[in-house]
mmCIF file with all atom_site columns, C-alpha atoms in Angstrom:
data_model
loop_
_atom_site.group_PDB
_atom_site.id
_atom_site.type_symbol
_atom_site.label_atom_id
_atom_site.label_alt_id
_atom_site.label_comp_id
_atom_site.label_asym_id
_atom_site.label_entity_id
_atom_site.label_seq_id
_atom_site.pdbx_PDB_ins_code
_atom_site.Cartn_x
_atom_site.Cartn_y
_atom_site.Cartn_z
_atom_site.occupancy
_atom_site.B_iso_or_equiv
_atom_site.pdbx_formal_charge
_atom_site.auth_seq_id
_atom_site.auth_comp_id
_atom_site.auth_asym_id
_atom_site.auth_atom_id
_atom_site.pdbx_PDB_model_num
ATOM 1   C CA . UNK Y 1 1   ? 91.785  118.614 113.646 1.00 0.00 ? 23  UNK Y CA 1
ATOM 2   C CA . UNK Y 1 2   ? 91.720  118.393 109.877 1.00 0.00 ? 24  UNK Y CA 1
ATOM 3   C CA . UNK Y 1 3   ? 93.749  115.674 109.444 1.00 0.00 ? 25  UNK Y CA 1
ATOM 4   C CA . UNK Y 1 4   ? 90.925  113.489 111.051 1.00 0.00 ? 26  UNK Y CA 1
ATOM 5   C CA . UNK Y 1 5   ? 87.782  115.932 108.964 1.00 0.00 ? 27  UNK Y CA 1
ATOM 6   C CA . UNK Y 1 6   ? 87.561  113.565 105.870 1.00 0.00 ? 28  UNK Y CA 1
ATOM 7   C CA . UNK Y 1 7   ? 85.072  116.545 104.156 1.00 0.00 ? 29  UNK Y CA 1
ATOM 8   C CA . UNK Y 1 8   ? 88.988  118.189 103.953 1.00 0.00 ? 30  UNK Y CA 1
ATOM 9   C CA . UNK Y 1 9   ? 91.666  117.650 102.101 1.00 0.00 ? 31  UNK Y CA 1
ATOM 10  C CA . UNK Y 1 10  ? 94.491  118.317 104.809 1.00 0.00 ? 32  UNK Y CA 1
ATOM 11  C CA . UNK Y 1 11  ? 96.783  115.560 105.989 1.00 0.00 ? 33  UNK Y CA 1
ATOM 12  C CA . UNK Y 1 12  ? 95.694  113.003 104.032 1.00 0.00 ? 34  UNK Y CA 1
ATOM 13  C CA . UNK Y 1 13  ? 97.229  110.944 100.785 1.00 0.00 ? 35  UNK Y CA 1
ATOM 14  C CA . UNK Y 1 14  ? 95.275  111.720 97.806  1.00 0.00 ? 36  UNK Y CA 1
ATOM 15  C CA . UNK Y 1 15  ? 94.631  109.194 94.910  1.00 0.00 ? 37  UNK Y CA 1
ATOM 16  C CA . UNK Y 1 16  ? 93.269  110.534 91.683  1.00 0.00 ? 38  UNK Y CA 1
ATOM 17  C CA . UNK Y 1 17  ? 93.557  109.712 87.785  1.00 0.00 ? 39  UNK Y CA 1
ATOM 18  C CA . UNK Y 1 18  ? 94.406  112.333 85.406  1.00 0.00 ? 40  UNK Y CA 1
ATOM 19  C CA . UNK Y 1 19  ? 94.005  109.965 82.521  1.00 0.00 ? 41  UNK Y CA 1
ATOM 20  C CA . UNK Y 1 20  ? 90.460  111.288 81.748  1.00 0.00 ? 42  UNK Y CA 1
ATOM 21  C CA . UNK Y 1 21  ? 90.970  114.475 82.647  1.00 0.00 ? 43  UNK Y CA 1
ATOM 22  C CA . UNK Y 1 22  ? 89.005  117.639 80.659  1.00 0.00 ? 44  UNK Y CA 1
ATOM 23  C CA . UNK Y 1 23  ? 88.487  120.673 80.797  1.00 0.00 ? 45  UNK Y CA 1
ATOM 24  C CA . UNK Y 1 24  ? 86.005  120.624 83.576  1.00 0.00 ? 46  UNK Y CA 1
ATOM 25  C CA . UNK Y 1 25  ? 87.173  118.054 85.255  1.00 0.00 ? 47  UNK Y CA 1
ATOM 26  C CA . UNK Y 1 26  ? 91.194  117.766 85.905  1.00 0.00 ? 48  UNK Y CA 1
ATOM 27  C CA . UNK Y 1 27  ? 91.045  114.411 87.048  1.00 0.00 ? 49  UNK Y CA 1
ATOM 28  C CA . UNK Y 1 28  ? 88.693  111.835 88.057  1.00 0.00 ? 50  UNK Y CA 1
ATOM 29  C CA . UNK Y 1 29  ? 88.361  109.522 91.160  1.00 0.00 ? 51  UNK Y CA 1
ATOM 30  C CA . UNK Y 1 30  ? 89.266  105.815 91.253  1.00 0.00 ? 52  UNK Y CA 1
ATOM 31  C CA . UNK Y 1 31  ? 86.153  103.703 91.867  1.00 0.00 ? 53  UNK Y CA 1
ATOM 32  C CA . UNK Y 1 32  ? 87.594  101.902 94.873  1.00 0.00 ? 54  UNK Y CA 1
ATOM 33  C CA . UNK Y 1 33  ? 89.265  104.519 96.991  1.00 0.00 ? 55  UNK Y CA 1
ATOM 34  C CA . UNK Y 1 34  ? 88.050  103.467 100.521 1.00 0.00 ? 56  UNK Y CA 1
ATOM 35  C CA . UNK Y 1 35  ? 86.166  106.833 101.993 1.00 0.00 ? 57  UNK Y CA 1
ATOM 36  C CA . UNK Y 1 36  ? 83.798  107.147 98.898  1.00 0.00 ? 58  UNK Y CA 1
ATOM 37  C CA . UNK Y 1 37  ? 80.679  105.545 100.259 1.00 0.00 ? 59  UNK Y CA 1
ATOM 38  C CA . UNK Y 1 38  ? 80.852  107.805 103.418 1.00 0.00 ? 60  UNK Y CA 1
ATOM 39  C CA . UNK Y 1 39  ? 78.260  110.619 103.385 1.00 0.00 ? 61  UNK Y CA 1
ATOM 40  C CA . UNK Y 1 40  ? 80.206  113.959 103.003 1.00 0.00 ? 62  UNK Y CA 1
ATOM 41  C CA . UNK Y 1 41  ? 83.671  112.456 102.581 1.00 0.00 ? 63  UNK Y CA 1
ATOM 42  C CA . UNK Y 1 42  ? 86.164  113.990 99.832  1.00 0.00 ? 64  UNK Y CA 1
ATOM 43  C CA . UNK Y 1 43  ? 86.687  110.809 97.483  1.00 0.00 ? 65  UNK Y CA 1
ATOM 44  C CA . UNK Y 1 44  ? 90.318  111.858 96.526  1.00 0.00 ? 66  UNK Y CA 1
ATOM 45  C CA . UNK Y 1 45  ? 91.321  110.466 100.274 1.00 0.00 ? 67  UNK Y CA 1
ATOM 46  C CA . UNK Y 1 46  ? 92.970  107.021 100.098 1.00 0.00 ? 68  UNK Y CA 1
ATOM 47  C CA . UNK Y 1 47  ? 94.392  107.503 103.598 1.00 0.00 ? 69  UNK Y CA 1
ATOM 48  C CA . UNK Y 1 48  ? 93.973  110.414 106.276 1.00 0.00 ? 70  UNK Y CA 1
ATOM 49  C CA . UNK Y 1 49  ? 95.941  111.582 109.696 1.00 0.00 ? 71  UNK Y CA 1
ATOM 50  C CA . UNK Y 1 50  ? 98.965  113.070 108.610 1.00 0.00 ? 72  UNK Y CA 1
ATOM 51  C CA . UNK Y 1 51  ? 100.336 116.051 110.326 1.00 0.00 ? 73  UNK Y CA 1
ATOM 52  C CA . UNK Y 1 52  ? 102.726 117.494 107.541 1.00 0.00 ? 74  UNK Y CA 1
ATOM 53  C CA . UNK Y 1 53  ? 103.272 114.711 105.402 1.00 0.00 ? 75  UNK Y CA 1
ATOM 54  C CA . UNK Y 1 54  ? 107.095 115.931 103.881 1.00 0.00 ? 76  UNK Y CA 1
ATOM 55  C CA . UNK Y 1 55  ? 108.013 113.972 100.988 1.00 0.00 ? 77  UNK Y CA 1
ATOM 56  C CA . UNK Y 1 56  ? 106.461 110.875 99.230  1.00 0.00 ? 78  UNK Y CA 1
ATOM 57  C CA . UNK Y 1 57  ? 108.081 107.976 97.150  1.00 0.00 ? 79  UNK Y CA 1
ATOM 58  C CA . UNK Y 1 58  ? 106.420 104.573 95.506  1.00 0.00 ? 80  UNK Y CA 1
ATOM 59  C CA . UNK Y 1 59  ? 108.601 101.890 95.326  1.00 0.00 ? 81  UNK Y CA 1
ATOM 60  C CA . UNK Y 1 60  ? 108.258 100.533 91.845  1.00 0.00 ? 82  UNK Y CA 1
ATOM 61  C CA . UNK Y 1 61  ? 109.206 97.272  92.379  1.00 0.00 ? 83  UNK Y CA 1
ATOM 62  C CA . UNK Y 1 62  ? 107.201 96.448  95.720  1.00 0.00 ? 84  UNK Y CA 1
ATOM 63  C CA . UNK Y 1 63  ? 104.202 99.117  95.378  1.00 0.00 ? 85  UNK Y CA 1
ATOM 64  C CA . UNK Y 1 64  ? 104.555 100.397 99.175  1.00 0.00 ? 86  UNK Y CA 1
ATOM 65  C CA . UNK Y 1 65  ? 103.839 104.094 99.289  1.00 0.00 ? 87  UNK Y CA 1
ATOM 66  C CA . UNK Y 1 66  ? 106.285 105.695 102.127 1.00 0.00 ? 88  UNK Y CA 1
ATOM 67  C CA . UNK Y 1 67  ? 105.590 109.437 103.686 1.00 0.00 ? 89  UNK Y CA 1
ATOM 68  C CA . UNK Y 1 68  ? 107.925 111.538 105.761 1.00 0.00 ? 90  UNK Y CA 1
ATOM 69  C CA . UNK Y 1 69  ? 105.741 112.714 108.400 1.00 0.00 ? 91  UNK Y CA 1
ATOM 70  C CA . UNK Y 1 70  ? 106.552 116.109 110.173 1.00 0.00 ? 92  UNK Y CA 1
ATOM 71  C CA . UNK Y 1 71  ? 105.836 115.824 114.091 1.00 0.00 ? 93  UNK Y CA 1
ATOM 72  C CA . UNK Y 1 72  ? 104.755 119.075 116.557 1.00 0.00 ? 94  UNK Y CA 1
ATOM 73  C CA . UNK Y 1 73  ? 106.499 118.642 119.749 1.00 0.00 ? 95  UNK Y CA 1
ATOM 74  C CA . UNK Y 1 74  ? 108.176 115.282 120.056 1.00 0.00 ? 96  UNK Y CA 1
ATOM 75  C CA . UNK Y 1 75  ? 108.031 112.749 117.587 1.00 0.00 ? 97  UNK Y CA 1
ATOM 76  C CA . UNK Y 1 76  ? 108.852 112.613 113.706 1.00 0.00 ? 98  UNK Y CA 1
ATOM 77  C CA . UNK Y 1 77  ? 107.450 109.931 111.917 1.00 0.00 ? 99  UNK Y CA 1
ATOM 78  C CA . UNK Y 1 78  ? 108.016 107.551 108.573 1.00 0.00 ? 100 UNK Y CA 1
ATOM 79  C CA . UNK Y 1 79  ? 104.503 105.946 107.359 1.00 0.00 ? 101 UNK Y CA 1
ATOM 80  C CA . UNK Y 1 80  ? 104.228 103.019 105.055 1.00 0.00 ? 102 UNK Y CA 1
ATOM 81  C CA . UNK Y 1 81  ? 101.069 103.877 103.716 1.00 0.00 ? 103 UNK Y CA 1
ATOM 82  C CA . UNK Y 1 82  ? 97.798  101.364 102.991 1.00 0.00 ? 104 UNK Y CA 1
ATOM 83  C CA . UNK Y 1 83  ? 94.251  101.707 101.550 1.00 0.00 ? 105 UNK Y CA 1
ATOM 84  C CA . UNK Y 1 84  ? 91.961  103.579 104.064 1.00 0.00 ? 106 UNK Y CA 1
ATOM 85  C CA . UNK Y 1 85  ? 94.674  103.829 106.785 1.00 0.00 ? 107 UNK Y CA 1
ATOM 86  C CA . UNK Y 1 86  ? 94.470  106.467 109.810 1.00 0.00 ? 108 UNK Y CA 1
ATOM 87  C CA . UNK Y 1 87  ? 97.830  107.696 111.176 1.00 0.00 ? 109 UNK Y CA 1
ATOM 88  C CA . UNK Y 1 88  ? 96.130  109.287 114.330 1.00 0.00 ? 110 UNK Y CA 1
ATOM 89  C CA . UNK Y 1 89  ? 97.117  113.117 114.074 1.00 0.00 ? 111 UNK Y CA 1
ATOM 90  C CA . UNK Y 1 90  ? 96.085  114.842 115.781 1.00 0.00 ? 112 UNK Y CA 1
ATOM 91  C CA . UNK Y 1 91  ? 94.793  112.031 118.389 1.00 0.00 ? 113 UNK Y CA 1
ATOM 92  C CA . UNK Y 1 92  ? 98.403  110.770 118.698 1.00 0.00 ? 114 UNK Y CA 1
ATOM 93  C CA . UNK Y 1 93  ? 101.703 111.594 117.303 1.00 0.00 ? 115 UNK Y CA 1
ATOM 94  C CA . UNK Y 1 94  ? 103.262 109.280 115.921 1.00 0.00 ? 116 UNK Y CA 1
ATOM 95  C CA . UNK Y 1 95  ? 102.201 106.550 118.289 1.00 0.00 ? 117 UNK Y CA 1
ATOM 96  C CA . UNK Y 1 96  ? 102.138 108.358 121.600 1.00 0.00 ? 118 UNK Y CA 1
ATOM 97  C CA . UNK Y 1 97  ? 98.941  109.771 122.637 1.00 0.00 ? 119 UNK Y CA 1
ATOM 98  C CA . UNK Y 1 98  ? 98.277  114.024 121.837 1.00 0.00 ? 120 UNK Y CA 1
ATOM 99  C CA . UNK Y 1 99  ? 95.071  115.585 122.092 1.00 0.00 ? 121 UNK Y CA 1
ATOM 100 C CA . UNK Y 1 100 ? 92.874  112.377 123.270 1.00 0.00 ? 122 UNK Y CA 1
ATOM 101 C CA . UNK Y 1 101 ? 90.211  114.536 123.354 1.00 0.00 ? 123 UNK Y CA 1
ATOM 102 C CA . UNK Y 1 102 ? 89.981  114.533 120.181 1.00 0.00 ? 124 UNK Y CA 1
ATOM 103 C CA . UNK Y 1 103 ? 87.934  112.007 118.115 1.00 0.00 ? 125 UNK Y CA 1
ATOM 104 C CA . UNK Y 1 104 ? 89.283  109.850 115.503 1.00 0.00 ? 126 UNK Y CA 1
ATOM 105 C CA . UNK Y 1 105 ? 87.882  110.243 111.911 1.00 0.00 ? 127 UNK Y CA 1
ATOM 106 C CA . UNK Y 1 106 ? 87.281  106.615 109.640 1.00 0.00 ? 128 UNK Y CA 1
ATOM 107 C CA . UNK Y 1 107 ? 90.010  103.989 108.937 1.00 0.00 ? 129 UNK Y CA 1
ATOM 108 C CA . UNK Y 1 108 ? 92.134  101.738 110.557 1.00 0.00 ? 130 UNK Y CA 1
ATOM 109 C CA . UNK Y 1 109 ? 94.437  103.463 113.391 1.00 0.00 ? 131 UNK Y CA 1
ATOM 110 C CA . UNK Y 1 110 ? 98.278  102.388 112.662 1.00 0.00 ? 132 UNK Y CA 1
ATOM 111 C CA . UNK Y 1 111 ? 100.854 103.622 114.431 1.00 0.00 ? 133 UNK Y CA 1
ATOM 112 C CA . UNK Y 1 112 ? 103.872 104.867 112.254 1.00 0.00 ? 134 UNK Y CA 1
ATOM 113 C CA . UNK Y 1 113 ? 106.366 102.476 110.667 1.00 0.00 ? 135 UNK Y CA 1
ATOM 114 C CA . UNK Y 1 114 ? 109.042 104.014 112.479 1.00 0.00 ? 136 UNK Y CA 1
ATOM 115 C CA . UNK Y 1 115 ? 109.217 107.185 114.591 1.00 0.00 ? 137 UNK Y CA 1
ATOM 116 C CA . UNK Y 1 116 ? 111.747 109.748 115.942 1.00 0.00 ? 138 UNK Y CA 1
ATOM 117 C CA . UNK Y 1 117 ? 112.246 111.160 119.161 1.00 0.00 ? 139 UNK Y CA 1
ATOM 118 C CA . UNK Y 1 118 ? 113.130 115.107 119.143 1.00 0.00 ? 140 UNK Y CA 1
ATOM 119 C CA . UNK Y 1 119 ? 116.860 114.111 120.666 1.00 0.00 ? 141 UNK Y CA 1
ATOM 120 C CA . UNK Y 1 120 ? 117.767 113.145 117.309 1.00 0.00 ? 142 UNK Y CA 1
ATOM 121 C CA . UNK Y 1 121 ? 115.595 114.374 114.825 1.00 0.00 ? 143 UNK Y CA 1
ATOM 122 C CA . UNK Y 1 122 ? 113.638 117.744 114.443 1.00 0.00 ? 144 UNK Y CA 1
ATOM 123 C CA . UNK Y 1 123 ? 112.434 118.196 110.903 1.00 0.00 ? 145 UNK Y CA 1
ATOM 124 C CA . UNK Y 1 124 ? 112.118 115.015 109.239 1.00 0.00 ? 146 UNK Y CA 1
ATOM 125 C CA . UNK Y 1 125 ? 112.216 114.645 105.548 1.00 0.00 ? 147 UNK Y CA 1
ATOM 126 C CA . UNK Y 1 126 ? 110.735 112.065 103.408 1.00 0.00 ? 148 UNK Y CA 1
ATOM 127 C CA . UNK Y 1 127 ? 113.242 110.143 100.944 1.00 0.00 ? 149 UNK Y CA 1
ATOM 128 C CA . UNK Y 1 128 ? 113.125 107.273 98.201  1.00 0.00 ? 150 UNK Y CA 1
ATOM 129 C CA . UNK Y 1 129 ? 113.413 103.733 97.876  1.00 0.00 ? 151 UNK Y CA 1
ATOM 130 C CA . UNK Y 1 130 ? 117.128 102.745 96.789  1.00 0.00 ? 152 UNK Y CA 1
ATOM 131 C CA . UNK Y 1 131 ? 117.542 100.732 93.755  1.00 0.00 ? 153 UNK Y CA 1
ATOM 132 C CA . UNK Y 1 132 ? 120.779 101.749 92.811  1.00 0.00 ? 154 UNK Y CA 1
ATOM 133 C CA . UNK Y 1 133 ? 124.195 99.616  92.377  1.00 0.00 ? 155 UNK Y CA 1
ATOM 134 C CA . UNK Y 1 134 ? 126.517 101.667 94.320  1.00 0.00 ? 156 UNK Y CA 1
ATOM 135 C CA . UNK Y 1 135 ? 125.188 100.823 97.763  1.00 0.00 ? 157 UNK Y CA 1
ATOM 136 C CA . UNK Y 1 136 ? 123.937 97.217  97.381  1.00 0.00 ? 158 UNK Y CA 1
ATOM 137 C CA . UNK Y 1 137 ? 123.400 96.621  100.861 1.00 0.00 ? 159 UNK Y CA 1
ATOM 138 C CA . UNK Y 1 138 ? 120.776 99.215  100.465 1.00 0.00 ? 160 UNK Y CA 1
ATOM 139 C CA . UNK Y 1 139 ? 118.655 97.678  97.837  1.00 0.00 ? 161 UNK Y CA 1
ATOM 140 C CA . UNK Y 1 140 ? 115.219 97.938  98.115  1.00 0.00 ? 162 UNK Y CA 1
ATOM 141 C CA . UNK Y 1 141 ? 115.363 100.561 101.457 1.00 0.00 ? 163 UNK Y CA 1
ATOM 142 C CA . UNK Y 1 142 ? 113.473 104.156 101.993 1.00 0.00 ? 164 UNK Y CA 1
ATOM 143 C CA . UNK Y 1 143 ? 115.923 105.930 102.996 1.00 0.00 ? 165 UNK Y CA 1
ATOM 144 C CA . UNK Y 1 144 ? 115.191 109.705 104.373 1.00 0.00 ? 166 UNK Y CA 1
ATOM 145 C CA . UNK Y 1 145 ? 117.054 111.962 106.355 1.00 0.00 ? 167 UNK Y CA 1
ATOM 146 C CA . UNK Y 1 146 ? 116.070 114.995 108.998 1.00 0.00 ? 168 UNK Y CA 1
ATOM 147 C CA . UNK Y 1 147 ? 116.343 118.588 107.992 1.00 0.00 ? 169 UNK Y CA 1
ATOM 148 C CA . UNK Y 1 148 ? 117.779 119.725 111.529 1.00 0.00 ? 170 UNK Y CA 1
ATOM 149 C CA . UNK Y 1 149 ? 120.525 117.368 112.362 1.00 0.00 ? 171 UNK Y CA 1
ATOM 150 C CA . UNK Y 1 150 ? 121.602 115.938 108.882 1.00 0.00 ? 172 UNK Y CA 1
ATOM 151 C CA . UNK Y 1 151 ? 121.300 112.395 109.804 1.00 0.00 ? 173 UNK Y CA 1
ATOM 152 C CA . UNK Y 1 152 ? 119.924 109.921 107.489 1.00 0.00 ? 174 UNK Y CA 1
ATOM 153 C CA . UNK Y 1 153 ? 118.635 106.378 107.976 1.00 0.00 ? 175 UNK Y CA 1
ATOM 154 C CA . UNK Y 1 154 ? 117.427 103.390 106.103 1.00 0.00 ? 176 UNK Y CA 1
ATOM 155 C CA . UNK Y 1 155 ? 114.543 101.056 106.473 1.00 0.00 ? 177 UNK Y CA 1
ATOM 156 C CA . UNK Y 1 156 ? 113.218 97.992  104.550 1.00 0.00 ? 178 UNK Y CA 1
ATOM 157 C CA . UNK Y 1 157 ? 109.526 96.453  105.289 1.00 0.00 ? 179 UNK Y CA 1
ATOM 158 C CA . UNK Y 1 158 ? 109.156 92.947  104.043 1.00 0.00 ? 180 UNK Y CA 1
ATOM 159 C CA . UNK Y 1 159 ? 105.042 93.785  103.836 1.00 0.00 ? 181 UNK Y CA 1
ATOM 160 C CA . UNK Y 1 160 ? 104.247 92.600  107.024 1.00 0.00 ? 182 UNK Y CA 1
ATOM 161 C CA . UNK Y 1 161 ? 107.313 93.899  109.509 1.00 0.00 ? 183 UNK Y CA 1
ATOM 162 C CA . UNK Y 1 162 ? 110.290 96.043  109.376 1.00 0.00 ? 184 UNK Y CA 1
ATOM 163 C CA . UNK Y 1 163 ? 113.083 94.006  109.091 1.00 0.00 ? 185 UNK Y CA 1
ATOM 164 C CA . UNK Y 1 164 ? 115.670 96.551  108.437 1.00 0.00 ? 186 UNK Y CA 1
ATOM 165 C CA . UNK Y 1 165 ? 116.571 99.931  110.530 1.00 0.00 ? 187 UNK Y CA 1
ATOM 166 C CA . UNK Y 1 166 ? 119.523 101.805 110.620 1.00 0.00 ? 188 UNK Y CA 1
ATOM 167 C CA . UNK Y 1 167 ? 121.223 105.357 110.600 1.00 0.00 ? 189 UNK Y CA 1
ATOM 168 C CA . UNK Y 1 168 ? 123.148 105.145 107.906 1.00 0.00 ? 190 UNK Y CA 1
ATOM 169 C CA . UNK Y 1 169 ? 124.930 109.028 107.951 1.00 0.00 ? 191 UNK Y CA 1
ATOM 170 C CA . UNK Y 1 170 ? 125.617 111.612 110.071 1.00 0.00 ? 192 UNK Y CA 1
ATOM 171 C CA . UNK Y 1 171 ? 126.441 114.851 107.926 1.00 0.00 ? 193 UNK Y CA 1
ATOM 172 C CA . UNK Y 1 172 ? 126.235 118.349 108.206 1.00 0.00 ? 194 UNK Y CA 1
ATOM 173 C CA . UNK Y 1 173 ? 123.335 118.878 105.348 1.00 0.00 ? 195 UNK Y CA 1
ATOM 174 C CA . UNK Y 1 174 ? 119.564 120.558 105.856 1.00 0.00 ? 196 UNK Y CA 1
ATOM 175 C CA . UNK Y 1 175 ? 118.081 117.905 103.879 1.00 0.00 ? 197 UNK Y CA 1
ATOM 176 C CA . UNK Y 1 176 ? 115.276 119.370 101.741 1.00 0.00 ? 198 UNK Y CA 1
ATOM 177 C CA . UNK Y 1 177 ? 115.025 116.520 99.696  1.00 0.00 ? 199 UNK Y CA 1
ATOM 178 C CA . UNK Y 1 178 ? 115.996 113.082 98.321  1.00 0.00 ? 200 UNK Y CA 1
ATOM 179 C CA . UNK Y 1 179 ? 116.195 111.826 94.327  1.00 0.00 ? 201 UNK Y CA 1
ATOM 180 C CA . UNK Y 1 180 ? 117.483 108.922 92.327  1.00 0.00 ? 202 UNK Y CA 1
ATOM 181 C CA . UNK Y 1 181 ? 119.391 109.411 89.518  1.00 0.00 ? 203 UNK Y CA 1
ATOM 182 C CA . UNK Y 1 182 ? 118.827 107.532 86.585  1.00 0.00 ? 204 UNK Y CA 1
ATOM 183 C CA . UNK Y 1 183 ? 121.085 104.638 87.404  1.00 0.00 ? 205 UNK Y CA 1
ATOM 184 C CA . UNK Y 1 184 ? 119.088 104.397 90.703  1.00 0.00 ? 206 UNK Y CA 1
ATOM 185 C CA . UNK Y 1 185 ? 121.650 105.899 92.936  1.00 0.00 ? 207 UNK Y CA 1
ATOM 186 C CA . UNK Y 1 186 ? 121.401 108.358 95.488  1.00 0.00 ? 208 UNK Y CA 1
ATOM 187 C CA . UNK Y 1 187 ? 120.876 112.088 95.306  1.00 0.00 ? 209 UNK Y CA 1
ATOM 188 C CA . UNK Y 1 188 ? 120.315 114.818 98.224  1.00 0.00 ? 210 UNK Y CA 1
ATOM 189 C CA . UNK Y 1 189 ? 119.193 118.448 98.293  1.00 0.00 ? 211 UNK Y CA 1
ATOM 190 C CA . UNK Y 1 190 ? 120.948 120.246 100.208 1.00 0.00 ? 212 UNK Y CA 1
ATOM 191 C CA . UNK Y 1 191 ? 119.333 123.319 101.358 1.00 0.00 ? 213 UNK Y CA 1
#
């Protein structure tokens, strides 16, 4: 249930600013991350609900923040995330209802940008946003691949909808990871 306890740290996406960082203090807290006027609530959140958030890339150019997001038993999940957003775990995962019992901490509920079944991915794992000149097609899309099956797919949001999905390999890696080199093209860790 920690992903939905907002006096925790667990499953959420932290935002914090080591500019003014001492000593005593590592690292301060932005004045307008969203769950600082709630009584109890760790400041550092800037979105909560995450399961086992694997991997995390900013997109320079737009600003979107994307997550991998590790499932339990059915669904994997990719998360564009926003300002005082709630991803649900461990109400739902992904979008599809999990322990409704459960009650759903502050923020609004969104459902994940795009989600995975178990049939073809296991172990998802976060990527980065393309920029590169090898793959132009691919300009401007998170790509991220899944640990278990070695497939990896592509997606583009234009800021309000996805308007690009597709699996884009099928290979025999355990993708651990994703990188750009410094031309902006493509690098995966293999493990």
């Amino acid at each position: 249930m920690s992903a939905q306890d907002i006096t925790r740290l667990q499953g959420g996406v932290l935002r914090i600013d080591v500019r003014q960082a001492t000593d005593e203090q590592p690292y301060t807290i932005p004045a307008d991350n969203p769950f600082l006027d709630i009584p109890g609530a760790r400041g550092e959140l800037w979105a909560i609900g995450l399961r086992n958030p694997w991997r995390m890339d900013i997109d320079h150019k737009s600003g979107q923040i994307w997550v991998g997001n590790n499932g339990q038993d059915l669904w994997e999940s990719v998360h564009l995330i926003g300002r005082g957003e709630n991803y649900g775990w461990s109400v739902y995962e992904g979008s599809h209802p999990f322990m409704v019992n459960r009650q759903l901490g502050p923020g609004k509920l969104m459902l994940p940008t795009f989600e995975h079944h178990h049939v073809e991915s296991r172990s998802l794992t976060g990527g980065v946003v393309y920029q590169g000149s090898k793959l132009p097609e691919l300009t401007g899309a998170y790509l991220y691949g899944d640990y278990s099956t070695g497939k990896i797919w592509a997606i583009r949001h234009d800021g309000t909808k996805v308007d690009f999905h597709n699996e884009i390999a099928d290979t025999t890696l355990q993708i651990a990871g994703f990188s750009l080199n410094a031309a902006g093209d493509l690098l995966i860790v293999d493990h």
